[in-house]
Short mmCIF file of N, CA and C in Angstrom, two decimals:
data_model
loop_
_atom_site.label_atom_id
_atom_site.label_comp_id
_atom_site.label_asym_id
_atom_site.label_seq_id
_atom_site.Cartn_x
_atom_site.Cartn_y
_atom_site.Cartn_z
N UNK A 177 -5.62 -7.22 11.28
CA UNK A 177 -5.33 -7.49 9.89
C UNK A 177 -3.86 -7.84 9.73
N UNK A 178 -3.53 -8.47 8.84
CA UNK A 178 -2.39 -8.82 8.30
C UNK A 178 -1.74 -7.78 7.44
N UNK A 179 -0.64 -7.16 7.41
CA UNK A 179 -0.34 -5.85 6.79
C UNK A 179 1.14 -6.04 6.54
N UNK A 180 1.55 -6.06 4.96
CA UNK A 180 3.17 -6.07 4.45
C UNK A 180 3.50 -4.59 4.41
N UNK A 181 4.63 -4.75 4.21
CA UNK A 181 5.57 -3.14 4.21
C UNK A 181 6.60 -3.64 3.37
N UNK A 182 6.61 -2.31 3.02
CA UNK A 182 8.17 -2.83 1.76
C UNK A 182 8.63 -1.68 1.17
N UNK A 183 9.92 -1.30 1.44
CA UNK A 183 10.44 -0.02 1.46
C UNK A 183 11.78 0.29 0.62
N UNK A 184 12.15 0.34 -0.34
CA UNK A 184 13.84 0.84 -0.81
C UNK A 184 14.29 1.67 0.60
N UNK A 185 15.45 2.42 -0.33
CA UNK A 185 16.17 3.16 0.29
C UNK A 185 16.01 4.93 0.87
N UNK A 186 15.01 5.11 -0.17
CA UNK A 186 14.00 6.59 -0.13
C UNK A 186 12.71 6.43 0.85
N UNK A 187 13.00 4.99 0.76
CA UNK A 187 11.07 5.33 2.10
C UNK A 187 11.83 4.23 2.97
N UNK A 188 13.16 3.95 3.53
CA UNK A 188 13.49 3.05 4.42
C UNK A 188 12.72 3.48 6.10
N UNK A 189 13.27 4.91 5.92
CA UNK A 189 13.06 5.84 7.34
C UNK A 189 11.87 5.30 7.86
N UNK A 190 10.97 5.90 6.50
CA UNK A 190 9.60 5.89 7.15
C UNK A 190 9.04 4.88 7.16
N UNK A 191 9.60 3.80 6.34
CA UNK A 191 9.23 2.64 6.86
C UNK A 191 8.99 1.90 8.13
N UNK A 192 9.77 2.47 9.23
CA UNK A 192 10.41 1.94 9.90
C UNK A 192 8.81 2.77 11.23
N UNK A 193 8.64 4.30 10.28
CA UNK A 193 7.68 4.54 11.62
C UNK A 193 6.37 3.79 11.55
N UNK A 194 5.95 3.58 10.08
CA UNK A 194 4.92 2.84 9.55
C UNK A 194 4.53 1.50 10.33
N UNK A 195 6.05 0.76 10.26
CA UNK A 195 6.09 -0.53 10.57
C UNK A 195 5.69 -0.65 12.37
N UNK A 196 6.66 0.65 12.84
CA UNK A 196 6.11 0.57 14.59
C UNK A 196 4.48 1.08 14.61
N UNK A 197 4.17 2.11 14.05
CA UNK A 197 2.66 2.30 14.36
C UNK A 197 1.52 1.33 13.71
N UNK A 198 1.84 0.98 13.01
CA UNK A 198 0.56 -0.19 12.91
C UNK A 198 0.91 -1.29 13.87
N UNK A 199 2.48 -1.79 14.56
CA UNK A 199 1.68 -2.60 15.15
C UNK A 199 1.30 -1.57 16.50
N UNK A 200 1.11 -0.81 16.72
CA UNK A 200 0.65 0.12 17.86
C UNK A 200 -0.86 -0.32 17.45
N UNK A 201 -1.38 -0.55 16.20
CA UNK A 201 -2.62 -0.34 16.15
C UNK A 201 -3.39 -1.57 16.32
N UNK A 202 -2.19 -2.77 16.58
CA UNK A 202 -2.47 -4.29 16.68
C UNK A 202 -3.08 -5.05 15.56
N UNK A 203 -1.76 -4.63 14.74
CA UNK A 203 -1.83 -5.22 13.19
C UNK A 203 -0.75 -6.24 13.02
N UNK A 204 -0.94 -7.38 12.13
CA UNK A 204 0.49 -8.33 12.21
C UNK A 204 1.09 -7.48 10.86
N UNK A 205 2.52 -7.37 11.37
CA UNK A 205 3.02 -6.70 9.99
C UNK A 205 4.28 -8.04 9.42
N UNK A 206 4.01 -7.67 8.09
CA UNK A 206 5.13 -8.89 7.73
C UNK A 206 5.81 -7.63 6.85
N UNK A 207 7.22 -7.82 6.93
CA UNK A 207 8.39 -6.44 6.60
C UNK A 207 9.18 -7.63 5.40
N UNK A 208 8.60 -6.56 4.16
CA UNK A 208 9.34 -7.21 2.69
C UNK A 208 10.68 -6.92 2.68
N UNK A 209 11.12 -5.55 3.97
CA UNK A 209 12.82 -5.51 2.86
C UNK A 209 12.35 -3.56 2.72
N UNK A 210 13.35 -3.17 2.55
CA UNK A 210 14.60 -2.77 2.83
C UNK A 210 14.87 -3.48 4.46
N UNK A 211 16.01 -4.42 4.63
CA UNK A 211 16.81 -4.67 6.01
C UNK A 211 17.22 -3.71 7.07
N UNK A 212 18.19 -2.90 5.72
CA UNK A 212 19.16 -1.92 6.09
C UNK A 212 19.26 -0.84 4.79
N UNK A 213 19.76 0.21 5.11
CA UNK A 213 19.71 1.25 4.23
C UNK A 213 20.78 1.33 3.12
N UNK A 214 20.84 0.73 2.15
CA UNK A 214 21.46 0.84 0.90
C UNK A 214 21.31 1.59 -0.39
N UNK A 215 21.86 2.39 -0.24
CA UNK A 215 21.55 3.37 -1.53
C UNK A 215 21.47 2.98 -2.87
N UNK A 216 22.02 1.54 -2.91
CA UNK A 216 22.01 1.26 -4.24
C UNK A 216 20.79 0.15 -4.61
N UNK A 217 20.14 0.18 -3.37
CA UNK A 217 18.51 -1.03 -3.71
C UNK A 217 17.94 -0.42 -4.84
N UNK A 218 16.50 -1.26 -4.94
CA UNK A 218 15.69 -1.08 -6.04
C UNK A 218 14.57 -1.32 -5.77
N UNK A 219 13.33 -0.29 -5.74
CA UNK A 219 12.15 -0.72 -5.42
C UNK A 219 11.14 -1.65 -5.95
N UNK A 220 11.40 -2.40 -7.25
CA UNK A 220 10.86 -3.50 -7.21
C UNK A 220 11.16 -4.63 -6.46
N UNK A 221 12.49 -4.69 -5.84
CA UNK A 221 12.82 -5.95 -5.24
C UNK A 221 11.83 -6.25 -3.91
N UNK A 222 11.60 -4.96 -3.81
CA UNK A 222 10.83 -5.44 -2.19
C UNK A 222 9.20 -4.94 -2.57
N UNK A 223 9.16 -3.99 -3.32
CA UNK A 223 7.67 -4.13 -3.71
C UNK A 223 6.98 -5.08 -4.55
N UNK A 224 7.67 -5.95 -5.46
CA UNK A 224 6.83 -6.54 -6.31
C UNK A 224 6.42 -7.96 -5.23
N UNK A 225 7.27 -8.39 -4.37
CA UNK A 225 7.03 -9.50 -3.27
C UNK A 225 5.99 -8.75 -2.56
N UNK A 226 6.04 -8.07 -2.01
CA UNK A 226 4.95 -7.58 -1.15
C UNK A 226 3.38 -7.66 -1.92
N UNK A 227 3.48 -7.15 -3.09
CA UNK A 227 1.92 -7.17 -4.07
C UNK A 227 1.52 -8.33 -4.13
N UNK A 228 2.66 -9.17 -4.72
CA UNK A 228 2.34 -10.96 -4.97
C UNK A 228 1.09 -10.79 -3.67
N UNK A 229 1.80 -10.93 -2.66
CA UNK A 229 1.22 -11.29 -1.39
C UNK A 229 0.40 -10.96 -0.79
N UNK A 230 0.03 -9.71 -1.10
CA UNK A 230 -1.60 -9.07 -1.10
C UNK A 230 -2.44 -9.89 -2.28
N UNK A 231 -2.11 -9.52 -3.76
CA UNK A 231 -2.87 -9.93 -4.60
C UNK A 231 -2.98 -11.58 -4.12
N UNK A 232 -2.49 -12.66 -3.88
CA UNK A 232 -2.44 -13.63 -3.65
C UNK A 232 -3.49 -14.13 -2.21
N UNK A 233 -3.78 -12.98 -1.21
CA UNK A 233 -4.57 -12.79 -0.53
C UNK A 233 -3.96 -13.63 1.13
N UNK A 234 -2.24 -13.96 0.84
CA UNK A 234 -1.70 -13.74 1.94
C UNK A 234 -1.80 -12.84 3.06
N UNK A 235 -1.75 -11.68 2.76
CA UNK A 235 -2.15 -10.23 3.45
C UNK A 235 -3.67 -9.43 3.29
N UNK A 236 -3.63 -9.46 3.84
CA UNK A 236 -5.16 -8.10 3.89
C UNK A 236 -4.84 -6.96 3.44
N UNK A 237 -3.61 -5.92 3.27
CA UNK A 237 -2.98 -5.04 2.69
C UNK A 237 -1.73 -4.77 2.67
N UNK A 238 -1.24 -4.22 1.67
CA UNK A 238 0.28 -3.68 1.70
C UNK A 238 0.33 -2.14 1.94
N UNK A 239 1.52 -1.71 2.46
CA UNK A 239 1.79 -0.50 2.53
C UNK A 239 3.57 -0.58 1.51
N UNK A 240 3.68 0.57 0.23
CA UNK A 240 4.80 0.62 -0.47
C UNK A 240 5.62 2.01 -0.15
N UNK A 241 6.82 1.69 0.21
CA UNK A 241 7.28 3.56 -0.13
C UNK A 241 8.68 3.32 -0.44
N UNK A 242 8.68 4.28 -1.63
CA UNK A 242 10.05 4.76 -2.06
C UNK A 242 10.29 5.92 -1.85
N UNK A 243 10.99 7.14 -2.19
CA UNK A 243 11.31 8.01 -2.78
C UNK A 243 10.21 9.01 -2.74
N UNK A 244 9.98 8.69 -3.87
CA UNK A 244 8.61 9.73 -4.14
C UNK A 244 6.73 8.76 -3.81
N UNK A 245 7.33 7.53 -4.06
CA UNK A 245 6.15 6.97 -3.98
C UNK A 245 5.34 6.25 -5.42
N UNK A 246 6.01 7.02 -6.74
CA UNK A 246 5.78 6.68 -7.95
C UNK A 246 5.99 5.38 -8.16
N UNK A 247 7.55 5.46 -7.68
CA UNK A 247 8.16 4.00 -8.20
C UNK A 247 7.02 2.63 -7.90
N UNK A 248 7.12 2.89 -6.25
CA UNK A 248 6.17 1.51 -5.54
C UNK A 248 5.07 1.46 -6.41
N UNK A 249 4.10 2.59 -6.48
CA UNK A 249 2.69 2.44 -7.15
C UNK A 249 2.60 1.76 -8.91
N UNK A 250 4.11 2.46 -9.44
CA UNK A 250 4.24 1.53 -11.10
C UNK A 250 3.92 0.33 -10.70
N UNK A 251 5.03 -0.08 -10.04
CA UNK A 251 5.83 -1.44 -10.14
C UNK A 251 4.66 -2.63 -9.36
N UNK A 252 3.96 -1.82 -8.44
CA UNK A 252 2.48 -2.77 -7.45
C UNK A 252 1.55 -3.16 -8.68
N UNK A 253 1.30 -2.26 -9.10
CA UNK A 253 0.38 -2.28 -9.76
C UNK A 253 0.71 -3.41 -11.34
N UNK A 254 1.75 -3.80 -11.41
CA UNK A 254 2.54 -4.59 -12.79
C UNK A 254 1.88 -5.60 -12.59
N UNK A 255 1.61 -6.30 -11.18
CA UNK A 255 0.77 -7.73 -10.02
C UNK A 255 -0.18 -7.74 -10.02
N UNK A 256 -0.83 -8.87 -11.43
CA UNK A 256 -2.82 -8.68 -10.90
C UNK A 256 -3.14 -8.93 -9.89
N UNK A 257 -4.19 -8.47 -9.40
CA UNK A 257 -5.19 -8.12 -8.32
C UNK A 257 -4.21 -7.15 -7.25
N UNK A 258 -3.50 -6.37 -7.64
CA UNK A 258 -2.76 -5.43 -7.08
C UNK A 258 -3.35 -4.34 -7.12
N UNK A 259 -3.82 -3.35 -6.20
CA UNK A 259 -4.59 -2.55 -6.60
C UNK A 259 -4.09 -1.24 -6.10
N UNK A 260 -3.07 -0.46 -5.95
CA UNK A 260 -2.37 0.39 -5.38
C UNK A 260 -2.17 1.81 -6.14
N UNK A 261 -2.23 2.52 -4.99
CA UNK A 261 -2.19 4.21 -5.43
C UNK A 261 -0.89 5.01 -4.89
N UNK A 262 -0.52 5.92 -5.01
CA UNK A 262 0.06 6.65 -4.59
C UNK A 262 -0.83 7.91 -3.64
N UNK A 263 -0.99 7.97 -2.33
CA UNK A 263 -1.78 8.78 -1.82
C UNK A 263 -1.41 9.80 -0.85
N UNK A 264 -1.59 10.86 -0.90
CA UNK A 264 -0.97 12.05 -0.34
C UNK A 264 -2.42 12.61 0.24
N UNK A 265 -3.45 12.20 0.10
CA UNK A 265 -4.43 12.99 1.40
C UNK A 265 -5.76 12.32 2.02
N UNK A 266 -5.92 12.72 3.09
CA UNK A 266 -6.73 12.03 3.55
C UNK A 266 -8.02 10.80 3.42
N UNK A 267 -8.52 12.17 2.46
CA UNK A 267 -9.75 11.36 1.79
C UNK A 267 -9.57 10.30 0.75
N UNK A 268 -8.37 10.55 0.21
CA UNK A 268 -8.21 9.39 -0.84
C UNK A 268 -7.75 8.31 -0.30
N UNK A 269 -7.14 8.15 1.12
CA UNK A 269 -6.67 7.30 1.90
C UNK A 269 -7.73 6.24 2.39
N UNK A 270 -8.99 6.65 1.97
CA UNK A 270 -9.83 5.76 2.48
C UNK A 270 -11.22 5.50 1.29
N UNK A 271 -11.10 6.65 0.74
CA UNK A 271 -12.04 6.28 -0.51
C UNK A 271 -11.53 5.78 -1.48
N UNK A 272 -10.15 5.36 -1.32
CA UNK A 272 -9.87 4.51 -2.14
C UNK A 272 -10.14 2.87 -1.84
N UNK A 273 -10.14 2.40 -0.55
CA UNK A 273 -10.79 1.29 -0.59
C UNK A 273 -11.90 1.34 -0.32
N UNK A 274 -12.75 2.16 -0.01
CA UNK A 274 -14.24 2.37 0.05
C UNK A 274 -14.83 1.61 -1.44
N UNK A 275 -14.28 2.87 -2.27
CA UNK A 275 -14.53 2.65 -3.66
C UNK A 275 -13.99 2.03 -4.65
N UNK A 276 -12.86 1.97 -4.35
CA UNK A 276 -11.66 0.87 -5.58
C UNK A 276 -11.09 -0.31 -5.18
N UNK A 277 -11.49 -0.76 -3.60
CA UNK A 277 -10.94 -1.87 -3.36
C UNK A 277 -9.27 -1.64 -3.05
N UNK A 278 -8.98 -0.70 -2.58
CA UNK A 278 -7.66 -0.21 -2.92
C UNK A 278 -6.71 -0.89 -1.91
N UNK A 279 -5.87 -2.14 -2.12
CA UNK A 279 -5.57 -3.07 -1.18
C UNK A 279 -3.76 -2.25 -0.56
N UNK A 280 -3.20 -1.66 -1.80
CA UNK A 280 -1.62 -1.36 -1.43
C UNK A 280 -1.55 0.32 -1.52
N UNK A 281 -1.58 0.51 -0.24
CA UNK A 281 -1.16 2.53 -0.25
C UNK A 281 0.03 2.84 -0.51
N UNK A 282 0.89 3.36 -1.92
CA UNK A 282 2.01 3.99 -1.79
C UNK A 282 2.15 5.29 -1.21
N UNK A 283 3.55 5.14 -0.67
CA UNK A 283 3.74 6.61 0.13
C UNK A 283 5.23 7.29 -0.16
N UNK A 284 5.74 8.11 -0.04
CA UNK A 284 6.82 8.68 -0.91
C UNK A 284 7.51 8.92 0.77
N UNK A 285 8.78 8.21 0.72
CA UNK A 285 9.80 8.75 1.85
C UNK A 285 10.39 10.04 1.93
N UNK A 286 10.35 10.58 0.73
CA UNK A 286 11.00 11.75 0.78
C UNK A 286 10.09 13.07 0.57
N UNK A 287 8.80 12.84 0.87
CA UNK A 287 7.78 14.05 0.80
C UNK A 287 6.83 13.57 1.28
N UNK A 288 6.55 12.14 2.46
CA UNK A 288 5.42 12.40 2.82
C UNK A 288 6.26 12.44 4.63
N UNK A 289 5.71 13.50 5.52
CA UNK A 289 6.32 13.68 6.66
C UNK A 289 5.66 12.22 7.92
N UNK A 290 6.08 12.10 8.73
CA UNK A 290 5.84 11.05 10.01
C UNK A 290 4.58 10.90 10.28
N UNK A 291 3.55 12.12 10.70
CA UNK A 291 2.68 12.76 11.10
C UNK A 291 1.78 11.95 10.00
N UNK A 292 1.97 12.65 8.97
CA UNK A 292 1.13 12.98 7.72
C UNK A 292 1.15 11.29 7.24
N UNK A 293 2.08 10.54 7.22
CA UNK A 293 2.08 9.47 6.86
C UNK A 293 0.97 8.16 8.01
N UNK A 294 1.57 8.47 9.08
CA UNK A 294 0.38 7.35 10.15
C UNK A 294 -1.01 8.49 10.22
N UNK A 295 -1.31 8.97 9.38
CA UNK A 295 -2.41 9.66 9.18
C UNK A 295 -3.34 8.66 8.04
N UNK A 296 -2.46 9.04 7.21
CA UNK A 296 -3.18 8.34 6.13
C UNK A 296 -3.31 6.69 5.93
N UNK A 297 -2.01 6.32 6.61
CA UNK A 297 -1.97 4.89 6.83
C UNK A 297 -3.61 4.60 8.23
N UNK A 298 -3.30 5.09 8.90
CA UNK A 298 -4.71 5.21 9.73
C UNK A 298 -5.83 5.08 9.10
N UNK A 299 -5.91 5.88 7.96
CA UNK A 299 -7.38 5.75 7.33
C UNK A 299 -7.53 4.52 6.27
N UNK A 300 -6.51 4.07 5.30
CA UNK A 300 -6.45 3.18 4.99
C UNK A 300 -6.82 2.23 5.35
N UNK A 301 -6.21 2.11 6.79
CA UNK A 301 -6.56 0.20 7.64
C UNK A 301 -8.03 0.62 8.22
N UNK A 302 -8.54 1.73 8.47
CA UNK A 302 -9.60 2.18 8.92
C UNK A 302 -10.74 1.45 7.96
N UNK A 303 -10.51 1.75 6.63
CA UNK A 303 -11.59 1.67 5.12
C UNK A 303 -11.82 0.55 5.15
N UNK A 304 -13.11 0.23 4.62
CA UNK A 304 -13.89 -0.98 4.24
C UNK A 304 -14.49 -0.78 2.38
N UNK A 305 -14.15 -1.68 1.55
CA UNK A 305 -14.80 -1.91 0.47
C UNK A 305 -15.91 -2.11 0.97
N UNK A 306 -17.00 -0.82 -0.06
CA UNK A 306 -18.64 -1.03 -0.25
C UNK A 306 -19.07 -2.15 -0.42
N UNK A 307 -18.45 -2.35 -2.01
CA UNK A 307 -19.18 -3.77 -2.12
C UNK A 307 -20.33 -3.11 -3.16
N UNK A 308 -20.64 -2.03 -3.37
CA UNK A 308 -21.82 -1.43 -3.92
C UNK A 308 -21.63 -2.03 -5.44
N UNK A 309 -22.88 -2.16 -5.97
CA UNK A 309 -23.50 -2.95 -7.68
C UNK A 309 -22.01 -1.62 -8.61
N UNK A 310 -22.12 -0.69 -8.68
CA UNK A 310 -21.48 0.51 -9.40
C UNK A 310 -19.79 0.25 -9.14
N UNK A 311 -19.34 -0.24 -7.84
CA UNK A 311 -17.94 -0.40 -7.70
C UNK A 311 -17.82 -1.65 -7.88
N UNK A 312 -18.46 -2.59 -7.97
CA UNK A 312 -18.13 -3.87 -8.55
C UNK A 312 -18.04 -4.38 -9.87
N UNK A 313 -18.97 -3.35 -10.50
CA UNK A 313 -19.11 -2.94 -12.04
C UNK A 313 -17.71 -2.48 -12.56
N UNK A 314 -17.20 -1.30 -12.30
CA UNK A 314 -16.03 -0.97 -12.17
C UNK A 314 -14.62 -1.41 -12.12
N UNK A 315 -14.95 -2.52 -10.78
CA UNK A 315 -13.69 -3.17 -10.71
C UNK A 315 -13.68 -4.32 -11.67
N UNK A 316 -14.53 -4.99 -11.83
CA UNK A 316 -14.90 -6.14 -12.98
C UNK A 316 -14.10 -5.42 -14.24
N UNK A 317 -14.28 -4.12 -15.13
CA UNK A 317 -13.65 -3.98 -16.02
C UNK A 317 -12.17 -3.92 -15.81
N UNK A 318 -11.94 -3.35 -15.19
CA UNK A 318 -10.55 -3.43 -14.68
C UNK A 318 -9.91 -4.53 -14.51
N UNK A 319 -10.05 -5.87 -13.48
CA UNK A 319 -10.00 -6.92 -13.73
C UNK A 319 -10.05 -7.54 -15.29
N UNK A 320 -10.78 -7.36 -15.67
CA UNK A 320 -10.71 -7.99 -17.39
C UNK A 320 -9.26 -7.38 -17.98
N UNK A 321 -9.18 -6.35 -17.64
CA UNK A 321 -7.61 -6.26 -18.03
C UNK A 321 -6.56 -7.08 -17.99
N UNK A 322 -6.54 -7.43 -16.85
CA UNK A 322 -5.86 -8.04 -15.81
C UNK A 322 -5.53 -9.88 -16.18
N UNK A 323 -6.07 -9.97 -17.63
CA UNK A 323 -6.51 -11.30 -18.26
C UNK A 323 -5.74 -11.60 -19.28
#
């Protein structure tokens, strides 16, 4: 799969383990930015490019992290057909694209640990959208938003 990353200055670190373990997992990663670690970035600069590019269907998924993880998930989600969470456990790491189509995982640099993070990123690239009549129903309203 094709997989963006895009990190401020609060999820630079872990960006960086994100970015080596997927391609461990023999993923193409395309890296939005943070370069280098600047305290004074801003997480839309490198997340809202990264969503374009999922929603646009350049990428197969994004991975976002700031800080806490809030910021990326606002600001992804501003990008129709952006479909991104903030996710801290397992199961939501993958039932979210099971069930929501969930294309961009935010992750928080400063509370989600190394371990815990290529955990959930694991299950993410792992997940497949159902496709089921009930989640397409679903996403259809949502989409109409999006109008």
């Amino acid at each position: 799969m094709k997989i963006g990353i895009a990190a401020d200055h609060g999820g630079f670190e872990l960006k960086g383990v994100i970015r080596d373990y997927i391609v461990s997992l023999g993923h193409e990663v395309t890296d939005f930015g943070a370069y280098q670690l600047d305290n004074q970035d801003d997480y839309p600069d490198f997340v809202i490019p990264l969503a374009k590019a999922v929603a646009s269907s350049e990428l197969d998924r994004g991975i976002a992290v700031c800080g806490s993880g809030v910021g990326a998930s606002v600001a992804a989600n501003k990008v129709a057909g952006a479909r991104a969470a903030l996710i801290n456990d397992h199961f939501s790491a993958h039932q979210g694209v099971e069930d929501d189509d969930l294309n961009i995982l935010c992750l928080g640099g400063r509370v989600t640990g190394n371990n815990a993070a290529q955990e959930l990123v694991g299950a993410f690239l792992n997940a497949e959208f159902t496709g089921l009549e009930r989640h397409l129903r679903r996403l259809g309203k949502v989409k109409s938003l999006e109008k």
